[in-house]
Amino acid sequence: MNFFFRPFGLLLSLLGVAFVAAGVHLASILAMPEIAPRDAYARLAALAKPAQMTLLPAVLPGREMIPFEDPALAQAVCLYDLSNGPLHVHADIEDPGLLTLSFRTRDGRVFYSMTDQAALHGNIEVRIMTQPQLAAVEESDEDDENEPLQELRLVAPDMKGFVLVNALAAFPSERAEAETRAASISCSTETVARD
Amino acid sequence: MLNLFKFLVIVLAGTALGFAVTYRVLQRGPVFDVVSAGPWKTVPKSGSLDSDPYARAIEARSAELPLGSAEGLTFIARTDSGGAPLSPRCDYAVSGSVPPTRYWTLTLLSPRGFLIDNPAKRFGFTSAELVRAADGTFAIRVGHQARSGNWLPLGKPQPFLLMLRLYDTLLDFGTAKADASAMPKIVKGRCA
């Protein structure tokens, strides 16, 4: 019974406790992104339809979906699932207001981001796809080699993810305008012709 | 029998300790890759694919969505420029310079990142709407007492933090060293 009180036994027991604690700590940290029940994607999925740009409710006290958000932003989200085909994101940049886009994985991490400053000829054209989808598209590209590519092609790390759009209302009176700007970005799944 | 008992005690104690450490770490916030500039702190890699497991765990639990690196940078201040924690009983003045950026916003949030309601329905300022002095400088007053100019009201006497967001900024803390003088100062005023 006095095992715990013998110096060597006690040390061994403490080592055992530390070993188990380290394992449990590391495992729980690594598992957190998988087990967090109300992560950002779950919150957004409760509100947004897949492959469709959905305007998020304004950031107001007690009604925030996501913490550490800026109430001066109008935000829209598009959830995607590439197993149905690549996602096409298109924006016409007409007014000079700030617009930012982030392309995220299922767990909310950004694999690409841009602002309206990256627009070409007043356009933002992005296709998000998997590696095999990219290969298929590049194969069919060879016919019109001379035309420069007018779109940005992104290979997503995962099948599922989302695009988050921020539009800044620089003045409170510009909120409606910012919401229109954010919601006007189109987002749709493309079906790829298979032979 | 004794050995089994001992084994169980060790496993249970270890499990409890492991979860307790995880809980503490998640409460305390990011540990790695934190860049400080005066009272302002940012984690430039947060929300990116190469963020560390601790940052990922914190973000997954709080469900926050940090800005992408091309979108901008988010700074959080939990203390004033003197290093003292921001107190709901005091007034503060935020003034000075902001790194070159297309737009910036300053928002008052609770420690967990939510807005604090106030009768004026003012939760932050954008760089465009600020009232500025003739020379372009600005001062934002944070506190309970209504002020003329840029008043950021603290609705309830509860702990708070300040969030500074630089949108479309040229500032890149991946390569540059953070400079406190380039950031706004938070100076404590009167305390109740």
PDB file of C-alpha atoms in Angstrom, chain A residues 59 66-71 73 75 164 166, chain B residues 64-66 107 109 113 115 163 165:
ATOM      1  CA  VAL A  59     -23.066  42.213 -37.130  1.00  0.00           C
ATOM      2  CA  ILE A  66     -18.787  34.757 -35.723  1.00  0.00           C
ATOM      3  CA  PRO A  67     -16.676  36.463 -33.012  1.00  0.00           C
ATOM      4  CA  PHE A  68     -14.061  39.147 -33.765  1.00  0.00           C
ATOM      5  CA  GLU A  69     -15.990  40.461 -36.759  1.00  0.00           C
ATOM      6  CA  ASP A  70     -16.082  44.030 -37.971  1.00  0.00           C
ATOM      7  CA  PRO A  71     -19.557  45.654 -37.794  1.00  0.00           C
ATOM      8  CA  LEU A  73     -18.506  44.964 -43.078  1.00  0.00           C
ATOM      9  CA  GLN A  75     -20.531  39.788 -45.523  1.00  0.00           C
ATOM     10  CA  LEU A 164     -16.319  34.495 -47.656  1.00  0.00           C
ATOM     11  CA  ASN A 166     -16.390  41.173 -47.219  1.00  0.00           C
TER      12      ASN A 166
ATOM     13  CA  GLU B  64     -13.577  33.000 -35.583  1.00  0.00           C
ATOM     14  CA  LEU B  65     -12.607  33.557 -39.208  1.00  0.00           C
ATOM     15  CA  PRO B  66      -9.354  35.546 -39.396  1.00  0.00           C
ATOM     16  CA  THR B 107     -13.914  48.284 -33.060  1.00  0.00           C
ATOM     17  CA  LEU B 109     -15.349  44.220 -28.432  1.00  0.00           C
ATOM     18  CA  GLY B 113     -14.916  39.062 -29.500  1.00  0.00           C
ATOM     19  CA  LEU B 115     -20.008  43.691 -29.596  1.00  0.00           C
ATOM     20  CA  MET B 163      -9.616  45.591 -32.515  1.00  0.00           C
ATOM     21  CA  ARG B 165      -8.188  46.074 -38.757  1.00  0.00           C
TER      22      ARG B 165
END
